Coordinates of C-alpha atoms and ligand atoms in Angstrom, one line a residue:
X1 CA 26.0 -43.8 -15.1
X2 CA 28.7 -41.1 -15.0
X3 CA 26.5 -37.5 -14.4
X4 CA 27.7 -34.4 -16.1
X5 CA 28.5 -31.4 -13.5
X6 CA 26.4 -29.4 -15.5
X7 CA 23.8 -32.3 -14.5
X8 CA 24.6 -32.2 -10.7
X9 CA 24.6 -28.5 -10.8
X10 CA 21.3 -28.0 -11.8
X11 CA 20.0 -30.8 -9.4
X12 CA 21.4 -28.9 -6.8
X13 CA 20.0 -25.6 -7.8
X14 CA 16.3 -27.5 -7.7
X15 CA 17.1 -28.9 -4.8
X16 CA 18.7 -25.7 -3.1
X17 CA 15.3 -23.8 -4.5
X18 CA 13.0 -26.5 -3.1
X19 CA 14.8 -26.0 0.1
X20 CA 14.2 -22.2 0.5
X21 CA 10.7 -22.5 -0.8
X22 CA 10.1 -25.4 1.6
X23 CA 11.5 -22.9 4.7
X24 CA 9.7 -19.8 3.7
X25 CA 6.1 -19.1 5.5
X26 CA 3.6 -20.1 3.1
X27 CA -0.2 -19.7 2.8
X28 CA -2.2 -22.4 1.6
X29 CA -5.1 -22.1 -0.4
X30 CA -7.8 -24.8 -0.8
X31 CA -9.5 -22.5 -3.7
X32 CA -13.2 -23.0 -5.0
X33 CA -14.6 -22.6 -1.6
X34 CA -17.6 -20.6 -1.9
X35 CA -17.6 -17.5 0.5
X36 CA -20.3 -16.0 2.7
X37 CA -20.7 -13.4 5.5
X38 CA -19.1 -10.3 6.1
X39 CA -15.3 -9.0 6.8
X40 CA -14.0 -6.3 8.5
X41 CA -11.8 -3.8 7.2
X42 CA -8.8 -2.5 9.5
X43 CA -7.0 1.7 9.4
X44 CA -5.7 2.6 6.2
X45 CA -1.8 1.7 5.9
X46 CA -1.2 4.9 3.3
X47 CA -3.0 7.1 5.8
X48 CA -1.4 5.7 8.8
X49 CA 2.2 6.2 7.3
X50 CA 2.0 9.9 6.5
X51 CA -0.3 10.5 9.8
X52 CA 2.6 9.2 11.8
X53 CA 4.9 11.0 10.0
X54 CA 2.9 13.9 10.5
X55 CA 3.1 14.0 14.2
X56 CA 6.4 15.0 13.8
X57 CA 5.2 18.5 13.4
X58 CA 3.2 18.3 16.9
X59 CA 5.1 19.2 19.9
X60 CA 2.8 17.4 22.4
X61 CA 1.3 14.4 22.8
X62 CA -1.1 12.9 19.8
X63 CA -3.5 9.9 20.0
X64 CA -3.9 7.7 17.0
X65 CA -7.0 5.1 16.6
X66 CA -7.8 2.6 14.1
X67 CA -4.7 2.1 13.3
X68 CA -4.2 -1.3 11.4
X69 CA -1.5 -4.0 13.1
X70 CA 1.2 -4.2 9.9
X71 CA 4.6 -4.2 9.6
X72 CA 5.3 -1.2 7.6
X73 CA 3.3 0.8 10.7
X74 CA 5.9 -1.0 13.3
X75 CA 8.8 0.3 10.9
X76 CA 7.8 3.9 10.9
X77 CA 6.9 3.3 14.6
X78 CA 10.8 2.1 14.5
X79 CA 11.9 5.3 12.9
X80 CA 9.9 7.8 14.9
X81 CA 11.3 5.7 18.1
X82 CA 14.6 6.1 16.8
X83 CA 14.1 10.2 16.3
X84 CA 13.3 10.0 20.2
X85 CA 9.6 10.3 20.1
X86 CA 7.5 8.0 23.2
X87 CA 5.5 5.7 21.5
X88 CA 2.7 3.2 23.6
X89 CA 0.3 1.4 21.4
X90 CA -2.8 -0.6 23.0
X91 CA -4.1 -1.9 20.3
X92 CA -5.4 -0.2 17.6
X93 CA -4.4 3.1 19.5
X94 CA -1.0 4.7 19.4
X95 CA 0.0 7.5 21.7
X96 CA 2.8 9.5 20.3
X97 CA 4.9 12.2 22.5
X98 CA 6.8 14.3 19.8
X99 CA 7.9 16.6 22.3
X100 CA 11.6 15.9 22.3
X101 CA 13.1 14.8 18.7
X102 CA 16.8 14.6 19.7
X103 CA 18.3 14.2 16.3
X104 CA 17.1 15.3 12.8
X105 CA 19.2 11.8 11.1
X106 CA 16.4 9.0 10.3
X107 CA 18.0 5.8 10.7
X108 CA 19.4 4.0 7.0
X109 CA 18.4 0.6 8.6
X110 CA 15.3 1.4 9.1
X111 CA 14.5 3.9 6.2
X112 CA 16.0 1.0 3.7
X113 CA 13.4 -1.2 4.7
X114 CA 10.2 1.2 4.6
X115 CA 10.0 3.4 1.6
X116 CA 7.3 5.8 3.2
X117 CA 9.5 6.8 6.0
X118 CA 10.9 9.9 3.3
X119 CA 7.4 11.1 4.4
X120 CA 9.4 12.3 7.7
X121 CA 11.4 14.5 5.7
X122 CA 9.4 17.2 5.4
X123 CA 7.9 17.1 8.8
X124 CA 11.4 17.7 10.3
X125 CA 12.7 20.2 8.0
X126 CA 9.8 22.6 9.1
X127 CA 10.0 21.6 12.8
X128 CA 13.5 21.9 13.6
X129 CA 14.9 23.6 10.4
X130 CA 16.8 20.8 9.2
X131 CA 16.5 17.0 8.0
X132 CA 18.5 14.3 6.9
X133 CA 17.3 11.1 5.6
X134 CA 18.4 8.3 3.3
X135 CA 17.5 7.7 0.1
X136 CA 14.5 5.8 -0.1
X137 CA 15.5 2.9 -2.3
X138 CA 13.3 1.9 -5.4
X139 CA 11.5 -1.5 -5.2
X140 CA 10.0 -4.2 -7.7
X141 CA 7.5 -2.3 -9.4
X142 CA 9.6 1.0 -10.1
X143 CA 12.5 3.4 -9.4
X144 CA 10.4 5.7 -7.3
X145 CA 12.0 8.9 -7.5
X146 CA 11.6 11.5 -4.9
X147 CA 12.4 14.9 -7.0
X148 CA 9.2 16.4 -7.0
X149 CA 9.7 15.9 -3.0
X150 CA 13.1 17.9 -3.1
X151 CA 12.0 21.0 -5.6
X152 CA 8.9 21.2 -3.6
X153 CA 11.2 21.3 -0.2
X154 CA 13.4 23.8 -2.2
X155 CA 10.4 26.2 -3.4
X156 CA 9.7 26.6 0.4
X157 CA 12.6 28.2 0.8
X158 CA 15.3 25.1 2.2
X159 CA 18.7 23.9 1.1
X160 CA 18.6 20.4 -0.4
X161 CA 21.1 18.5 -1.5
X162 CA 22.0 14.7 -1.8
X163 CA 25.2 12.9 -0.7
X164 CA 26.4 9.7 -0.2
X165 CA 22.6 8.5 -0.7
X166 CA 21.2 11.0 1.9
X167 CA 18.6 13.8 1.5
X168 CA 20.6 16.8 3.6
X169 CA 18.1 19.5 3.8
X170 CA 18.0 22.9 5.8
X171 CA 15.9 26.4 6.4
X172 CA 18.0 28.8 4.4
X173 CA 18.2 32.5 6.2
X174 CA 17.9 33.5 10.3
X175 CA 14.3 32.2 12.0
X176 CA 14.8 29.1 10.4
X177 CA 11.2 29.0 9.0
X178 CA 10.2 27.7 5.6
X179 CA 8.6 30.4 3.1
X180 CA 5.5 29.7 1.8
X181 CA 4.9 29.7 -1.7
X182 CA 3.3 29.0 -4.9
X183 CA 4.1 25.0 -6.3
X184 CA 3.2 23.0 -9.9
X185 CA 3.6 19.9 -9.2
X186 CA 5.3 18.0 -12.7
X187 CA 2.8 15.1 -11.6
X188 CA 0.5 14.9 -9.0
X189 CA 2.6 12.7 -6.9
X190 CA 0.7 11.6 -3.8
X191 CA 3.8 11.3 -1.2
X192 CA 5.0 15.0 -2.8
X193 CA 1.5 16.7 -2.2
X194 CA 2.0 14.8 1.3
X195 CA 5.5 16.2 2.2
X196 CA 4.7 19.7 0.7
X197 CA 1.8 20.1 2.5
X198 CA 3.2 19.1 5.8
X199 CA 6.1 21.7 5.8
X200 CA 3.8 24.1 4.8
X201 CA 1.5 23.8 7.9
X202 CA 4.4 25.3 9.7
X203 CA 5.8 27.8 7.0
X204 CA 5.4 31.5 6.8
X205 CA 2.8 32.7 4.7
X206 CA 0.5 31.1 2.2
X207 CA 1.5 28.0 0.2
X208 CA -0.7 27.1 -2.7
X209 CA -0.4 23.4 -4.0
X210 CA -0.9 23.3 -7.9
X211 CA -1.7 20.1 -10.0
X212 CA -1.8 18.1 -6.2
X213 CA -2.8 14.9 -5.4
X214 CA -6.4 14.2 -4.6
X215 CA -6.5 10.7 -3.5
X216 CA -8.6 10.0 0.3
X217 CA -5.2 9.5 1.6
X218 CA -4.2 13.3 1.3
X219 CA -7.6 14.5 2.5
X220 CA -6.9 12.2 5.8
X221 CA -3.6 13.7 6.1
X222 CA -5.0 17.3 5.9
X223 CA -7.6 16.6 8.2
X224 CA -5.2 15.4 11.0
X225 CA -3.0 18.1 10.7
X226 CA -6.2 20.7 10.9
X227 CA -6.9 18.5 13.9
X228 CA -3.7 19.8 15.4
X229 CA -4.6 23.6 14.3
X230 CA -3.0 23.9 11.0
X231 CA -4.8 26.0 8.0
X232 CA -5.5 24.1 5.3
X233 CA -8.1 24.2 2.0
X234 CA -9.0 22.4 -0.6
X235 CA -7.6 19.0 0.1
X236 CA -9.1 16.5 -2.6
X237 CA -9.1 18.8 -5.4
X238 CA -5.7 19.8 -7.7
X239 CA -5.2 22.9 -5.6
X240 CA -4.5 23.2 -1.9
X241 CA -3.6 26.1 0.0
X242 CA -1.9 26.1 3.3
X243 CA -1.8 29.3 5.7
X244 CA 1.2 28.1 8.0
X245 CA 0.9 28.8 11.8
X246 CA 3.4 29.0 14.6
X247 CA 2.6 25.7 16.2
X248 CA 0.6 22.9 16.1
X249 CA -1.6 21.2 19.2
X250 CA -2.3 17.4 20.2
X251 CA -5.2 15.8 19.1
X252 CA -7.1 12.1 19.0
X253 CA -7.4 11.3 15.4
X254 CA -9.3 8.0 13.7
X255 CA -7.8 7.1 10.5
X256 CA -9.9 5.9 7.9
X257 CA -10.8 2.7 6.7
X258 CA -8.4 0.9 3.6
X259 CA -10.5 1.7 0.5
X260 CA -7.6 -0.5 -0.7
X261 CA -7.9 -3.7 1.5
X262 CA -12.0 -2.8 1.1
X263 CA -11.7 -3.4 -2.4
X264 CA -9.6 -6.6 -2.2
X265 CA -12.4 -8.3 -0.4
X266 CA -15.1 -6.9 -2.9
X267 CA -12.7 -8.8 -5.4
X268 CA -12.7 -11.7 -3.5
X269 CA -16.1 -12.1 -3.8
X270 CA -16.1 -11.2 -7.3
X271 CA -13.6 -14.0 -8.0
X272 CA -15.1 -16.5 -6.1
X273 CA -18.7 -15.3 -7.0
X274 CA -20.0 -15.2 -4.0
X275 CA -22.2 -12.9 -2.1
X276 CA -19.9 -10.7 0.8
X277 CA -20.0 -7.4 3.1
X278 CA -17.3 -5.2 3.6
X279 CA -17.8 -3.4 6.9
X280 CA -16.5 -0.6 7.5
X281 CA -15.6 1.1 4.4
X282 CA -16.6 5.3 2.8
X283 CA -17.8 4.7 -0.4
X284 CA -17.6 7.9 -2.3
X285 CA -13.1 6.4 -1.7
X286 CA -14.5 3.1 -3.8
X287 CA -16.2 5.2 -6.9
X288 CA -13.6 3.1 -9.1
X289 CA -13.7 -0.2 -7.7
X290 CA -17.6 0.0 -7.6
X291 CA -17.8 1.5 -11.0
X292 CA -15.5 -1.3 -12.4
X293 CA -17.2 -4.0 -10.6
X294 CA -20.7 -3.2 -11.9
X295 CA -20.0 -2.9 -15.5
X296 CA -18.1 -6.3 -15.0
X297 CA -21.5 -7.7 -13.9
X298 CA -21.8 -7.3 -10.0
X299 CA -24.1 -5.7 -8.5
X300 CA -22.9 -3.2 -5.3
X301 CA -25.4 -2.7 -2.4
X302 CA -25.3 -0.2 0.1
X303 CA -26.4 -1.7 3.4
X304 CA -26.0 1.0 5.0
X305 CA -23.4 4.3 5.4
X306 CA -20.4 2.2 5.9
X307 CA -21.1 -1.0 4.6
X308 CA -20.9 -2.4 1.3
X309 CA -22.3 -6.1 -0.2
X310 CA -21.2 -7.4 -3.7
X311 CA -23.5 -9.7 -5.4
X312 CA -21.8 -11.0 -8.6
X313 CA -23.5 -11.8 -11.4
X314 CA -23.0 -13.1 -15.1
X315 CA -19.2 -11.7 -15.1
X316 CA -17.9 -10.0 -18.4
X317 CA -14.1 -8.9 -19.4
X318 CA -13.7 -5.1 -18.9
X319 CA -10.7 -3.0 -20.1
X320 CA -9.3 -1.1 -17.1
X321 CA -6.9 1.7 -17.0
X322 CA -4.9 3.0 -13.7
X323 CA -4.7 7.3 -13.0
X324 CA -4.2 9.3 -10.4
X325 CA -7.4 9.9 -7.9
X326 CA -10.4 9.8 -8.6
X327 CA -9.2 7.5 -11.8
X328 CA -9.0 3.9 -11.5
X329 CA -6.3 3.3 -8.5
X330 CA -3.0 1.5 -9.1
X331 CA -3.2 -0.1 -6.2
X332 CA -6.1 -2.4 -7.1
X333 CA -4.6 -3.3 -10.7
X334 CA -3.1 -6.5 -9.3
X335 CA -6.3 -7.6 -7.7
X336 CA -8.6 -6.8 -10.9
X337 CA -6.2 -8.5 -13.5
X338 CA -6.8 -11.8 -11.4
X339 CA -10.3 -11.1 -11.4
X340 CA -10.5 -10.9 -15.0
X341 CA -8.7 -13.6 -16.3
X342 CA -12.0 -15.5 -14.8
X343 CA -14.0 -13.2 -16.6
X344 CA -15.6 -14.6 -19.8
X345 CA -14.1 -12.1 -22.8
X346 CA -11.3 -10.0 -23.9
X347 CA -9.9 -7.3 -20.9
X348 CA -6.9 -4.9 -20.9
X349 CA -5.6 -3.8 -18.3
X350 CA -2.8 -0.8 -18.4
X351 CA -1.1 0.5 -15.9
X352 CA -0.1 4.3 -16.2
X353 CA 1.2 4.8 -12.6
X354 CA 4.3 3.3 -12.2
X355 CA 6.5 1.4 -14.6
X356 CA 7.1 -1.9 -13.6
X357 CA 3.7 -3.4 -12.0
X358 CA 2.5 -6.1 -13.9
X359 CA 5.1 -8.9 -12.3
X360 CA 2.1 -10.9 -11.2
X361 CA 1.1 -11.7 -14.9
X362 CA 3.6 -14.1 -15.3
X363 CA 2.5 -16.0 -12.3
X364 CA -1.4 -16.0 -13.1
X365 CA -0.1 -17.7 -16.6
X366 CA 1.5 -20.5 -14.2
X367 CA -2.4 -20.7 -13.1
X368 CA -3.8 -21.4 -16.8
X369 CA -4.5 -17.9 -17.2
X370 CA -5.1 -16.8 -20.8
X371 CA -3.1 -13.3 -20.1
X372 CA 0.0 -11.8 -21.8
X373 CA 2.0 -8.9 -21.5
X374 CA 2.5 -6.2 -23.7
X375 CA 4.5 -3.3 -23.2
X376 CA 2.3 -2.0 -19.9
X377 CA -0.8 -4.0 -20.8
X378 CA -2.1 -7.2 -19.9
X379 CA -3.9 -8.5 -22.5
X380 CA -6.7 -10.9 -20.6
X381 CA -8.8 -13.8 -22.8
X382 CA -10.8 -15.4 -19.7
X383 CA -10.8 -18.7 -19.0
X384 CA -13.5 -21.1 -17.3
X385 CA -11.1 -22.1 -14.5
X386 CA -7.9 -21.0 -12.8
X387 CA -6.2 -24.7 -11.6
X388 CA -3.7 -24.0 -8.6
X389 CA -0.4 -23.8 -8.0
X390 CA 2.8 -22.8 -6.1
X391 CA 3.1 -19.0 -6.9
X392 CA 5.0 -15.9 -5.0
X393 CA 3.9 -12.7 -5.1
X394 CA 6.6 -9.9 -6.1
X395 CA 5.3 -6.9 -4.3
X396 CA 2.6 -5.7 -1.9
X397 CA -1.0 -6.1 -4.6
X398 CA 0.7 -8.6 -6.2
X399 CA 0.7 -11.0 -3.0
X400 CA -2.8 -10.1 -2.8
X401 CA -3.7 -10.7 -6.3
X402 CA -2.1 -14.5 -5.6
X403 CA -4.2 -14.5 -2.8
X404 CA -7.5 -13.9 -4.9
X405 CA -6.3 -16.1 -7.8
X406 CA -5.6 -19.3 -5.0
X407 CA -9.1 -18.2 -3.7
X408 CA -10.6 -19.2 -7.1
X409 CA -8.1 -21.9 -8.7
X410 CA -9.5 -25.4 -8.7
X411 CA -6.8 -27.4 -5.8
X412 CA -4.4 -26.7 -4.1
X413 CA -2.5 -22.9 -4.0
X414 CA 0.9 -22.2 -2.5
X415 CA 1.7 -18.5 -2.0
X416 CA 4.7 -17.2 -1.2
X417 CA 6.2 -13.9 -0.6
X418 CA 4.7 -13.1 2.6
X419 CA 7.0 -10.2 3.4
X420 CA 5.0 -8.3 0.8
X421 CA 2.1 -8.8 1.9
X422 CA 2.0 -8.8 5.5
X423 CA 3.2 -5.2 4.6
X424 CA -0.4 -3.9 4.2
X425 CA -2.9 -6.7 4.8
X426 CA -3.6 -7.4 8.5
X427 CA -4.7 -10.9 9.1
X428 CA -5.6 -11.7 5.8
X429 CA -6.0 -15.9 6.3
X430 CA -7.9 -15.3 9.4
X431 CA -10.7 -12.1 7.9
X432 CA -10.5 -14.9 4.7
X433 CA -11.2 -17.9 6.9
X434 CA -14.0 -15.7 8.8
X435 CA -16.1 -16.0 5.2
X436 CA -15.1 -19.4 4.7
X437 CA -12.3 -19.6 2.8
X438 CA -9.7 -22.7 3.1
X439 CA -6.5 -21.3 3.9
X440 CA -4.0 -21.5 6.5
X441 CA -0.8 -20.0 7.1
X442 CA 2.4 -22.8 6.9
X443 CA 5.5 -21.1 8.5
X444 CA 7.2 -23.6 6.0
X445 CA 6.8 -26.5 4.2
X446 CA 8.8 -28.3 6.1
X447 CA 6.2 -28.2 9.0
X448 CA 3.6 -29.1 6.9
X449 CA 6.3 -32.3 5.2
X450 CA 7.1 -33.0 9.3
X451 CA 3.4 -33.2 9.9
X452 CA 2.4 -35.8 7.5
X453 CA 5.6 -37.6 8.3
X454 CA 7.4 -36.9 4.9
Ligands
EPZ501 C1 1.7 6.3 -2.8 O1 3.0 6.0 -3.2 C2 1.2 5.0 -2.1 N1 2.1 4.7 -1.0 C3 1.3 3.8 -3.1 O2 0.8 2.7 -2.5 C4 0.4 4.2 -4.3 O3 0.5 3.2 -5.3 C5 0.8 5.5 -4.9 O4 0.8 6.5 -3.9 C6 -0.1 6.0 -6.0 O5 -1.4 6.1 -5.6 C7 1.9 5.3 0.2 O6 1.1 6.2 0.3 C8 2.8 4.9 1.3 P1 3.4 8.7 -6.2 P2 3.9 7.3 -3.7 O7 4.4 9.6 -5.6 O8 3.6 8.5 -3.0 C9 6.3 9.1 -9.8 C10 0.7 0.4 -1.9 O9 0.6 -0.6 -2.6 N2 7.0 10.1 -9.0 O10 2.0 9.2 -6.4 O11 5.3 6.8 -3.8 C11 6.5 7.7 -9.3 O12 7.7 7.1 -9.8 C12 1.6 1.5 -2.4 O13 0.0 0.6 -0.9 C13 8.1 10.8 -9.6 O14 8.4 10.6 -10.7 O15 3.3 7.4 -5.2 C14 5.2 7.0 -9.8 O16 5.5 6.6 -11.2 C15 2.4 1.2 -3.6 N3 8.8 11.7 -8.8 C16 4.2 8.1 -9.8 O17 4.9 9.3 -9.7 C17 8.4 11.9 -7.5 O18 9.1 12.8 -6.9 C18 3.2 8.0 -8.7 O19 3.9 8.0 -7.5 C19 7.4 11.2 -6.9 C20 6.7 10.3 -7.7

């Protein structure tokens, strides 16, 4: 039998894709597995990144604690290495020696990889007058512009312009001191508010923040830097005013707990229906995620201050609707869509954030899902059972959100697409395996084919 190239070509594309899958780390997901017990919830990544960024603005040493072991933390670790800083971590402490920054260039190599090191722009700009740093590129679930950073930079009273994909930015007039001032943010943008806010601790005069971001996040941010002496008011509502100061002092700060990676494991046991705690968490940061939860038919206990235990009942579809703090978070839209298509009922879930976050639909169909999309909405029919599958997840929630599904499918989940999520879940297989769950990290297939002799 004479084979078409067209024939042999697409052979060799399976086979080529079968290859790549099969040499890719991989979790595997035994799914059904009823949970129990209780799982611990590491530092806040979205805290962590614009704290470190943050220290920038100290000229002496700071010390760091709770902060969670993830890769994005080791990149901006990497960039404010490679801006001369003296790093030592000891586990969940860092030490960080700002003293000397001996350039004011953030590395492209780095910066490419980690969008959240832009947050060092503004840190830099007020400490030494001037800043350059790349770009930060867009990534699967939207462009991710950075204008409301720049006007907000330029309302202060500093030079910006953009060439050859880098942010140049400098103090305009002699002292080399941003001007505080009076800023509308177009949208409350929660890396703007975060940039804004940081050259203003250092800036002349007042600086009042209008239409800010209010999200826990922020508020952690502001309270580290009025850890290190700066003036700040108001953090958590729309308006925040900054009184800037000379200089800033070292401090020990704890970051939060992840009200994010707290409500993926409330979701987990939603999914799974089972009975978890979620130690620790604050949860006036989970309003949403409780709210939602309960009216889709768990009920949310309070153990005690920090401690959270979801018993899920008769679960019912919902329609669910992402805003800016305190609205429903983006960042758990992933994770509730997979909930839901197990949910008996119709759900919708639209996502207003950003413009491109609803890749995992198409995967949670390749699970049996009744779900569709529909301009930004996921139109959700649940189904009795989720059956499993190979699957990769396209961004950070998305990874987890094919984590969740795997939890719940009936055999056998491949997930792929570990980059993503190892970016802001620390541990994840071992905290899951700590309740019960049946999954395991394969650093390929192949190791898993070599083991049974394939
Ligand atoms: C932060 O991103 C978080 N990242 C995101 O978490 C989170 O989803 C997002 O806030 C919203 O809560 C970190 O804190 C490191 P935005 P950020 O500026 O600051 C538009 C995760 O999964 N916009 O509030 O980039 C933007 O395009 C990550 O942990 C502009 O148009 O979010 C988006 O549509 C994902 N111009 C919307 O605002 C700007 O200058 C919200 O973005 C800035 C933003």
């Amino acid at each position: 039998m004479i084979l078409e190239d067209r024939t042999i070509n697409s052979f060799n594309n399976t086979i080529n894709k079968l290859h790549t899958e099969a040499n890719q780390p991989v979790l595997e997901i035994w799914g059904r597995q009823q949970l129990s017990g209780e799982i611990k919830v590491s530092g806040a990544k979205n805290s962590a990144l614009a704290i470190l960024a943050g220290t920038l603005l100290c000229g002496e040493q700071c010390r760091l604690s709770n902060l969670p072991n993830l890769v994005d933390i080791g990149r901006m670790s990497q960039i404010l290495s490679a801006l001369g800083l003296k790093l030592h971590r000891n586990g969940d402490i860092l030490d960080i020696d700002a003293t000397h920054i001996t350039t004011s260039q953030a590395p492209y190599e780095i910066v490419s990889r980690l969008r959240a090191s832009f947050f060092v722009l503004g840190p830099l700009l007020a400490r030494l007058g001037v800043a350059k740093v790349p770009l930060p590129g867009g990534c699967a679930i939207g462009a991710r512009p950075v204008a409301i950073h720049i006007k907000g930079l330029q309302a202060l009273g500093a030079d910006v312009f953009i060439e050859h994909g880098v942010v140049h930015a400098n103090v305009k007039g002699r002292n080399g001191r941003l001007k505080g001032t009076k800023i509308y943010l177009d949208y409350p943008s929660v890396g703007a508010t975060e940039t804004i806010l940081m050259a203003a601790t250092l800036a002349e005069g007042e600086t009042i923040i209008e239409n800010a971001a209010c999200e826990p996040e922020v508020v952690d941010l502001a309270n580290f830097c009025k850890s290190m002496g700066a003036k700040i008011r108001g953090a958590g509502t729309n308006t925040i005013i900054i009184s800037g100061v000379e200089r800033l002092h070292s401090t020990d700060y704890p970051i939060i707990p992840d009200r994010i990676e707290a409500g993926t494991f409330l979701v987990a046991g939603a999914i799974t229906r089972s009975e978890i705690s979620v130690f620790p968490v604050i949860p006036e940061h989970l309003t949403p995620v409780i709210a939602k939860l309960e009216e889709i038919g768990c009920q949310i206990i309070a153990e005690d201050t920090r401690r959270l235990r979801i018993v899920p009942k008769e679960l019912k579809g919902v329609d669910i609707e992402t805003l800016p703090y305190p609205g429903f978070p983006t960042d758990m839209q992933a994770q509730f869509t997979a909930l839901l298509t197990t949910c008996e009922g119709n759900s919708i879930v639209t996502e207003t954030v950003f413009e491109n976050r609803l890749h995992h639909v198409a995967e949670l169909q390749r699970m049996g899902a009744n779900i569709k999309l529909k301009g930004h909405n996921a139109i959700i029919k649940g189904v009795h059972q989720l059956s499993g599958a190979p699957i990769t997840g396209s961004d950070l929630r998305a990874s987890a959100a094919m984590v969740l599904a795997g939890l719940a499918a009936d055999g056998k989940t491949l997930v792929y697409g570990l980059e993503h999520l190892d970016r802001g879940y620390e541990n994840i297989e071992e905290k899951l395996r700590g309740l019960g769950a049946k999954i395991r990290r394969l650093d390929s297939l192949s190791q898993e084919l070599h083991l049974v002799g394939v």
